[in-house]
Amino acid sequence: MDFLMKQCLLLIALLMVLFSVVPSAGAESRVVTVGVYENPPKIFTPDKTDTGEPAGIFIDIIAYIAEQEGWDLKYAPGTWTEGLDRLAAGTIDLMPDVAYTASRDQIYAFHSVPVLSSWFQVYAAKGSNIHSLLDLNHKRILVLDRSVQHDAFLQLSQGFDLDFTLVSVPDYHTMFQTVAAGDADAAITNSFYGVMNAKKFGLHDTAVIFSPSNLFFAAPKNQSKHLLPAIDRHLSKLKNDSQSLYYQSLRHWTAEPVRFRLPEWVKITGIGGILLILLSLGSGLLLKHQVTVRTRELETANHTLRASEQKYRDLVMLANSIILRFTPDGRITFLNEFGQKFFGYDATEILGRQVVGTLVPESETTGRDLRPLLEDISRNPKKFERNVNKNILRNGDRVWIDWTNKMIADENGEIKEILSIGSDITPRVKNEIKIYQLNEALRQEAEILEQRVAERTAELREAKEQAEAADRIKSAFLATMSHELRTPLNSIIGFTGVLLQGLAGDLNNEQQKQMTMVQTSARHLLALINDVLDISKIEAGQLKVEAKPFGLPSAIEKTVKIVSPLAEKKGLQLKLDIADTVDTITTDQRRLEQIMVNLLNNAIKFTDKGQVALYCRKENTQYVITVADTGMGLREQDLEALFQPFRQIDSGTTRKHDGSGLGLSICKKLLDLMGGSISVESTWGEGSRFTVRLPVHPEE
Amino acid sequence: MNNTLLIIEDNEQNYYLMRFLLEKNGFKVLGAETGKKGIEMARQHQPRAILLDIQLPEMDGYAVATVLKNDPELQKIPIVAVTSYAMVGDRERILAAGADRYIEKPINPETFVSEIQKFL
């Protein structure tokens, strides 16, 4: 190439010298300033060491035209954008290699016959895997500042939803350098630059080819326009002659350097053909690339569409829902696989059949007629967007299905088809029914129970009333009995006493002994009557206890004195221990004495040897009176019932001891009324301890 | 000195027992089987004291006591209720009706007379 270039430059230089010396006749000599920038092979400054004159296809052509027209060419080097600015400002007359665009047409003037046709192409580093437009996603792409390809590329990529970074760079050389260095992924250049330089930078051309454009010389809008028709005229001629300078220049700047010299005639005849082949090859390649790219893009789109279609198909066919489509007159047009399996029909069996009579029974078991269901749906689609009804399987089983229905209407609003998606809710409904039944059963049960409770309450109330009435009768009876028993007892005890006193004359020893027995029996009978009377009084709530202060020690001493003859008689030691702190008590003296006499009598009664002791001490706000004996004691199982009425231990015919069996229960009831308590500890065969606790002063 | 006591009592044995004990101790004893007759005799004989049973036929002891205590001529005569009524409130009701003392049956023959004497 160097050789060819030099040869050419030499020729140009010679011609220029020749024409500057001998201007052609009839041509007005004038200075034409041409902008120059670096865009080999179209236009560039070859080597600083050389003449510094620009070279390239555009330069060859304009130099030829200038020679023909007698223009004096001047070159104004700069960058692409500087050139455009200068042209707009009118400081240069022509800017080479300007692609025609509508927007540029507003600013600059263009001639009509294109100098070159070009396209833009994306170049990337070898092995980068960038081949098509889609490969540019997420890539850093370099583009010439303020160039047509900038806008064109954005327009091209718009429909593909790509995400890339477009970086503006002042010249192609920098672009290729940057991509080669790996600082960017791709560069957009025109085809001429790419073809010339890609290999040098280790880049390859991609299939991304776009915006074929025509390249011209541009002139300022308001001046130098007269240069443009001359350019057109010469270009037309040059392009028509395959051996013209135009084709020579193309061949010269775009071909690979030739290793061997061809004879001149071969060169000359070959160039045109080769160029034609190249051009057709180029455009063929261009088309092929475009087809490839388009095919790829279409394939991608198709793939996406197919995938989404497949997804829909899968969804419909494999969904765990019944998907059913039918016409408004009830003809089934579609039932998905799940639905087929669920209902027990093959597609061939069910498609085209009526919904009612196959999937929908003619009537529900509730008696609801389902035949007009479809009419209802068509008449009021809104109401049937959600519909729960009974369906029937092929085997006759009835199922509950929750349907979501979508009416598919045509442009006139006429319902064309109904799409129903259903879920089997039979287990849920069955459970609900079961729950309802259980609830109902429970409710009935509860009602029965409530009624029973009411009945029982009434019965109990009645029983209570009866018991209370019986109690009142019992109390009245006891009071009467007590009175009626006392009256004869008065005579028995009275006359016995009179006789024993000798008031009715002397008695002999036997008479005395027997009358004493009558007296003892009569007194016992009286005690019994008194106890019964006490219990009935207490139980009838008729017994009131007094609360008056008195000296507790003297009351205790008095009771001990009452029982001491009995203890003496049995040879028992009667021990009394009253603590110094024991003083006044506020309670019912007569009843407290009755309790203590009772406890002491019991202790003496059930003790055959040893002692009976009464201890009294003060504990905080209460007095504790303990009656302890060394008698027979009590069995554990008997302790609980000890304070119940009529519960003398060993009751029945084996009873050894006298007594009503009421004493302890009277004591307990009296102490309850007095705000006190009684408890017992005992060991069988070793003795008992009865403990009475009474407040020093009763609570208000 | 008036040593006469009136016993109003419908039970023959009880009347006899009291009368026996009192006469043994030097009292003169009059007896009435009903309340009505008792009031009559009290007016007639002006006894030193009246021993009154409560459960009586026709007119009970409460009514008798009320009549006696509301009669200006008789109200000074002390009344000793001698009764088998031992239920709660009996004692209070009898005293409220006008009795001056209350002795529960069965009486103690050893202390009965001394109790009456103490009261007079």
Tab-separated table of C-alpha atoms in Angstrom, chain A residues 112-345:
chain	number	residue	atom	x	y	z
A	112	SER	CA	-26.719	15.169	-5.521
A	113	VAL	CA	-24.407	12.408	-6.758
A	114	PRO	CA	-23.015	10.540	-3.758
A	115	VAL	CA	-19.283	10.178	-3.564
A	116	LEU	CA	-19.469	6.927	-1.667
A	117	SER	CA	-22.079	4.697	-0.187
A	118	SER	CA	-21.308	3.459	3.257
A	119	TRP	CA	-22.868	1.798	6.226
A	120	PHE	CA	-22.086	1.565	9.865
A	121	GLN	CA	-20.856	-1.504	11.512
A	122	VAL	CA	-20.037	-2.579	15.032
A	123	TYR	CA	-16.571	-3.910	15.636
A	124	ALA	CA	-15.512	-5.853	18.678
A	125	ALA	CA	-12.375	-7.546	19.966
A	126	LYS	CA	-11.680	-10.982	18.523
A	127	GLY	CA	-13.088	-13.696	20.766
A	128	SER	CA	-15.465	-11.272	22.441
A	129	ASN	CA	-18.588	-13.287	21.496
A	130	ILE	CA	-20.262	-10.155	20.275
A	131	HIS	CA	-21.943	-11.123	17.041
A	132	SER	CA	-25.415	-9.657	16.939
A	133	LEU	CA	-27.245	-6.701	18.326
A	134	LEU	CA	-28.542	-8.717	21.267
A	135	ASP	CA	-24.988	-9.483	22.315
A	136	LEU	CA	-24.520	-5.774	22.994
A	137	ASN	CA	-26.706	-5.918	26.069
A	138	HIS	CA	-24.846	-4.505	29.096
A	139	LYS	CA	-21.898	-3.525	26.898
A	140	ARG	CA	-19.852	-0.358	26.686
A	141	ILE	CA	-20.009	0.898	23.114
A	142	LEU	CA	-17.962	3.707	21.576
A	143	VAL	CA	-19.413	6.038	18.955
A	144	LEU	CA	-18.145	9.097	17.129
A	145	ASP	CA	-19.120	12.323	18.773
A	146	ARG	CA	-22.020	14.130	17.048
A	147	SER	CA	-22.127	11.544	14.304
A	148	VAL	CA	-25.031	10.112	12.325
A	149	GLN	CA	-24.248	6.677	13.609
A	150	HIS	CA	-24.847	7.858	17.161
A	151	ASP	CA	-28.495	8.619	16.513
A	152	ALA	CA	-28.900	5.770	14.066
A	153	PHE	CA	-27.599	3.223	16.525
A	154	LEU	CA	-29.946	4.448	19.253
A	155	GLN	CA	-32.819	4.181	16.809
A	156	LEU	CA	-31.758	0.689	15.797
A	157	SER	CA	-31.452	-0.614	19.315
A	158	GLN	CA	-34.663	0.978	20.510
A	159	GLY	CA	-36.959	-1.980	19.830
A	160	PHE	CA	-34.771	-4.524	21.538
A	161	ASP	CA	-34.912	-3.424	25.112
A	162	LEU	CA	-31.158	-3.391	25.435
A	163	ASP	CA	-29.190	-1.873	28.213
A	164	PHE	CA	-25.822	-0.496	27.076
A	165	THR	CA	-23.545	2.477	27.598
A	166	LEU	CA	-22.858	4.637	24.592
A	167	VAL	CA	-19.644	6.653	24.926
A	168	SER	CA	-18.851	9.530	22.554
A	169	VAL	CA	-15.273	9.577	21.293
A	170	PRO	CA	-13.686	12.266	19.017
A	171	ASP	CA	-12.217	9.904	16.387
A	172	TYR	CA	-12.216	6.377	15.067
A	173	HIS	CA	-8.584	5.765	15.863
A	174	THR	CA	-9.106	6.356	19.577
A	175	MET	CA	-12.165	4.116	19.431
A	176	PHE	CA	-10.320	1.107	18.050
A	177	GLN	CA	-7.428	1.692	20.415
A	178	THR	CA	-9.786	1.758	23.381
A	179	VAL	CA	-11.577	-1.422	22.316
A	180	ALA	CA	-8.260	-3.142	21.609
A	181	ALA	CA	-7.052	-2.156	25.078
A	182	GLY	CA	-10.209	-3.744	26.533
A	183	ASP	CA	-11.518	-0.447	27.966
A	184	ALA	CA	-14.658	-0.755	25.870
A	185	ASP	CA	-16.520	-3.693	24.351
A	186	ALA	CA	-17.379	-2.426	20.905
A	187	ALA	CA	-16.956	0.480	18.521
A	188	ILE	CA	-19.238	1.812	15.812
A	189	THR	CA	-17.457	3.007	12.698
A	190	ASN	CA	-18.229	3.339	9.077
A	191	SER	CA	-17.521	0.339	6.936
A	192	PHE	CA	-14.546	1.939	5.211
A	193	TYR	CA	-12.648	2.606	8.388
A	194	GLY	CA	-13.561	-0.793	9.780
A	195	VAL	CA	-12.449	-2.708	6.704
A	196	MET	CA	-9.174	-0.806	6.672
A	197	ASN	CA	-8.289	-0.916	10.314
A	198	ALA	CA	-10.044	-3.734	12.163
A	199	LYS	CA	-7.353	-6.284	11.541
A	200	LYS	CA	-4.645	-3.888	12.653
A	201	PHE	CA	-6.283	-3.505	16.097
A	202	GLY	CA	-7.183	-7.169	16.461
A	203	LEU	CA	-10.885	-6.456	16.110
A	204	HIS	CA	-13.468	-8.299	14.058
A	205	ASP	CA	-16.568	-7.111	12.303
A	206	THR	CA	-19.896	-8.076	13.796
A	207	ALA	CA	-23.199	-8.732	12.065
A	208	VAL	CA	-24.497	-5.459	13.408
A	209	ILE	CA	-24.663	-3.429	10.242
A	210	PHE	CA	-26.978	-0.513	9.938
A	211	SER	CA	-27.879	2.770	8.269
A	212	PRO	CA	-26.499	2.540	4.798
A	213	SER	CA	-25.779	6.161	3.966
A	214	ASN	CA	-24.546	8.252	1.087
A	215	LEU	CA	-21.521	10.396	1.630
A	216	PHE	CA	-21.043	13.809	0.059
A	217	PHE	CA	-19.042	16.958	0.164
A	218	ALA	CA	-20.987	19.497	2.145
A	219	ALA	CA	-20.823	23.231	1.670
A	220	PRO	CA	-21.956	26.074	3.853
A	221	LYS	CA	-25.606	26.918	3.280
A	222	ASN	CA	-25.085	30.471	2.055
A	223	GLN	CA	-21.784	30.402	0.275
A	224	SER	CA	-19.695	28.223	-2.011
A	225	LYS	CA	-22.859	26.530	-3.226
A	226	HIS	CA	-21.679	27.034	-6.778
A	227	LEU	CA	-19.000	24.441	-6.114
A	228	LEU	CA	-21.586	21.705	-5.695
A	229	PRO	CA	-22.955	21.384	-9.311
A	230	ALA	CA	-19.369	21.074	-10.565
A	231	ILE	CA	-18.728	18.235	-8.155
A	232	ASP	CA	-21.899	16.467	-9.319
A	233	ARG	CA	-20.971	16.860	-12.923
A	234	HIS	CA	-17.515	15.372	-12.485
A	235	LEU	CA	-18.708	12.596	-10.225
A	236	SER	CA	-21.272	11.434	-12.760
A	237	LYS	CA	-18.606	11.226	-15.376
A	238	LEU	CA	-16.084	9.559	-13.113
A	239	LYS	CA	-18.549	6.962	-11.925
A	240	ASN	CA	-19.526	6.043	-15.466
A	241	ASP	CA	-15.982	5.247	-16.451
A	242	SER	CA	-14.679	2.145	-14.751
A	243	GLN	CA	-11.156	3.175	-15.441
A	244	SER	CA	-11.539	6.669	-14.114
A	245	LEU	CA	-9.600	8.098	-11.249
A	246	TYR	CA	-12.601	7.434	-9.041
A	247	TYR	CA	-12.220	3.669	-9.285
A	248	GLN	CA	-8.479	3.879	-9.194
A	249	SER	CA	-8.686	5.719	-5.936
A	250	LEU	CA	-11.164	3.269	-4.453
A	251	ARG	CA	-9.017	0.375	-5.448
A	252	HIS	CA	-5.983	2.140	-4.176
A	253	TRP	CA	-7.324	2.937	-0.702
A	254	THR	CA	-9.380	-0.119	0.031
A	255	ALA	CA	-7.380	-3.054	-1.324
A	256	GLU	CA	-4.838	-5.092	0.523
A	257	PRO	CA	-1.254	-4.372	-0.420
A	258	VAL	CA	-0.190	-6.512	-3.387
A	259	ARG	CA	2.855	-8.644	-2.989
A	260	PHE	CA	3.655	-8.991	-6.608
A	261	ARG	CA	3.351	-6.552	-9.413
A	262	LEU	CA	0.672	-7.197	-11.949
A	263	PRO	CA	1.056	-6.033	-15.464
A	264	GLU	CA	-0.531	-2.616	-15.832
A	265	TRP	CA	-3.246	-3.808	-18.178
A	266	VAL	CA	-4.321	-6.531	-15.814
A	267	LYS	CA	-4.502	-4.006	-13.059
A	268	ILE	CA	-6.469	-1.563	-15.108
A	269	THR	CA	-8.976	-4.053	-16.473
A	270	GLY	CA	-9.147	-5.986	-13.220
A	271	ILE	CA	-9.764	-3.041	-10.967
A	272	GLY	CA	-13.235	-2.325	-12.322
A	273	GLY	CA	-14.249	-5.963	-12.157
A	274	ILE	CA	-12.779	-6.485	-8.730
A	275	LEU	CA	-14.448	-3.364	-7.494
A	276	LEU	CA	-17.748	-4.513	-8.866
A	277	ILE	CA	-17.254	-7.913	-7.300
A	278	LEU	CA	-16.223	-6.244	-4.063
A	279	LEU	CA	-19.207	-3.981	-4.087
A	280	SER	CA	-21.601	-6.806	-4.831
A	281	LEU	CA	-19.843	-8.975	-2.315
A	282	GLY	CA	-20.082	-6.118	0.183
A	283	SER	CA	-23.739	-5.522	-0.380
A	284	GLY	CA	-24.306	-9.290	-0.412
A	285	LEU	CA	-22.533	-9.545	2.865
A	286	LEU	CA	-24.491	-6.625	4.168
A	287	LEU	CA	-27.757	-8.279	3.215
A	288	LYS	CA	-26.621	-11.597	4.587
A	289	HIS	CA	-25.669	-9.948	7.867
A	290	GLN	CA	-28.927	-8.132	8.043
A	291	VAL	CA	-30.840	-11.349	7.372
A	292	THR	CA	-28.781	-13.165	9.981
A	293	VAL	CA	-29.420	-10.445	12.530
A	294	ARG	CA	-33.105	-10.253	11.734
A	295	THR	CA	-33.407	-14.029	11.834
A	296	ARG	CA	-31.733	-14.106	15.185
A	297	GLU	CA	-33.959	-11.378	16.483
A	298	LEU	CA	-37.053	-13.077	15.140
A	299	GLU	CA	-35.892	-16.374	16.601
A	300	THR	CA	-35.493	-14.733	19.973
A	301	ALA	CA	-38.930	-13.174	19.746
A	302	ASN	CA	-40.387	-16.469	18.569
A	303	HIS	CA	-38.650	-18.308	21.327
A	304	THR	CA	-40.010	-15.920	23.924
A	305	LEU	CA	-43.466	-16.234	22.448
A	306	ARG	CA	-43.228	-20.014	22.317
A	307	ALA	CA	-41.982	-20.121	25.907
A	308	SER	CA	-44.810	-17.946	27.121
A	309	GLU	CA	-47.304	-19.969	25.093
A	310	GLN	CA	-45.884	-23.184	26.522
A	311	LYS	CA	-46.100	-21.705	29.969
A	312	TYR	CA	-49.752	-20.868	29.420
A	313	ARG	CA	-50.377	-24.319	27.967
A	314	ASP	CA	-48.645	-25.968	30.917
A	315	LEU	CA	-50.568	-23.776	33.286
A	316	VAL	CA	-53.879	-24.641	31.697
A	317	MET	CA	-53.169	-28.319	31.199
A	318	LEU	CA	-51.357	-29.085	34.380
A	319	ALA	CA	-53.018	-26.641	36.770
A	320	ASN	CA	-54.561	-28.221	39.853
A	321	SER	CA	-57.767	-26.563	38.853
A	322	ILE	CA	-60.462	-27.504	36.458
A	323	ILE	CA	-60.367	-25.237	33.434
A	324	LEU	CA	-63.456	-25.426	31.305
A	325	ARG	CA	-64.649	-23.422	28.322
A	326	PHE	CA	-68.100	-23.697	26.871
A	327	THR	CA	-70.362	-21.787	24.550
A	328	PRO	CA	-73.319	-19.802	25.873
A	329	ASP	CA	-75.633	-22.623	24.715
A	330	GLY	CA	-73.671	-25.036	26.900
A	331	ARG	CA	-71.453	-26.860	24.411
A	332	ILE	CA	-68.078	-27.784	25.932
A	333	THR	CA	-65.179	-26.463	23.835
A	334	PHE	CA	-62.296	-27.167	26.174
A	335	LEU	CA	-61.533	-29.098	29.330
A	336	ASN	CA	-57.976	-29.249	30.626
A	337	GLU	CA	-56.179	-32.452	31.549
A	338	PHE	CA	-56.848	-32.002	35.242
A	339	GLY	CA	-60.532	-31.465	34.517
A	340	GLN	CA	-60.641	-34.544	32.280
A	341	LYS	CA	-59.053	-36.690	34.968
A	342	PHE	CA	-61.233	-35.161	37.637
A	343	PHE	CA	-64.511	-35.744	35.832
A	344	GLY	CA	-63.410	-39.028	34.234
A	345	TYR	CA	-63.799	-38.109	30.578
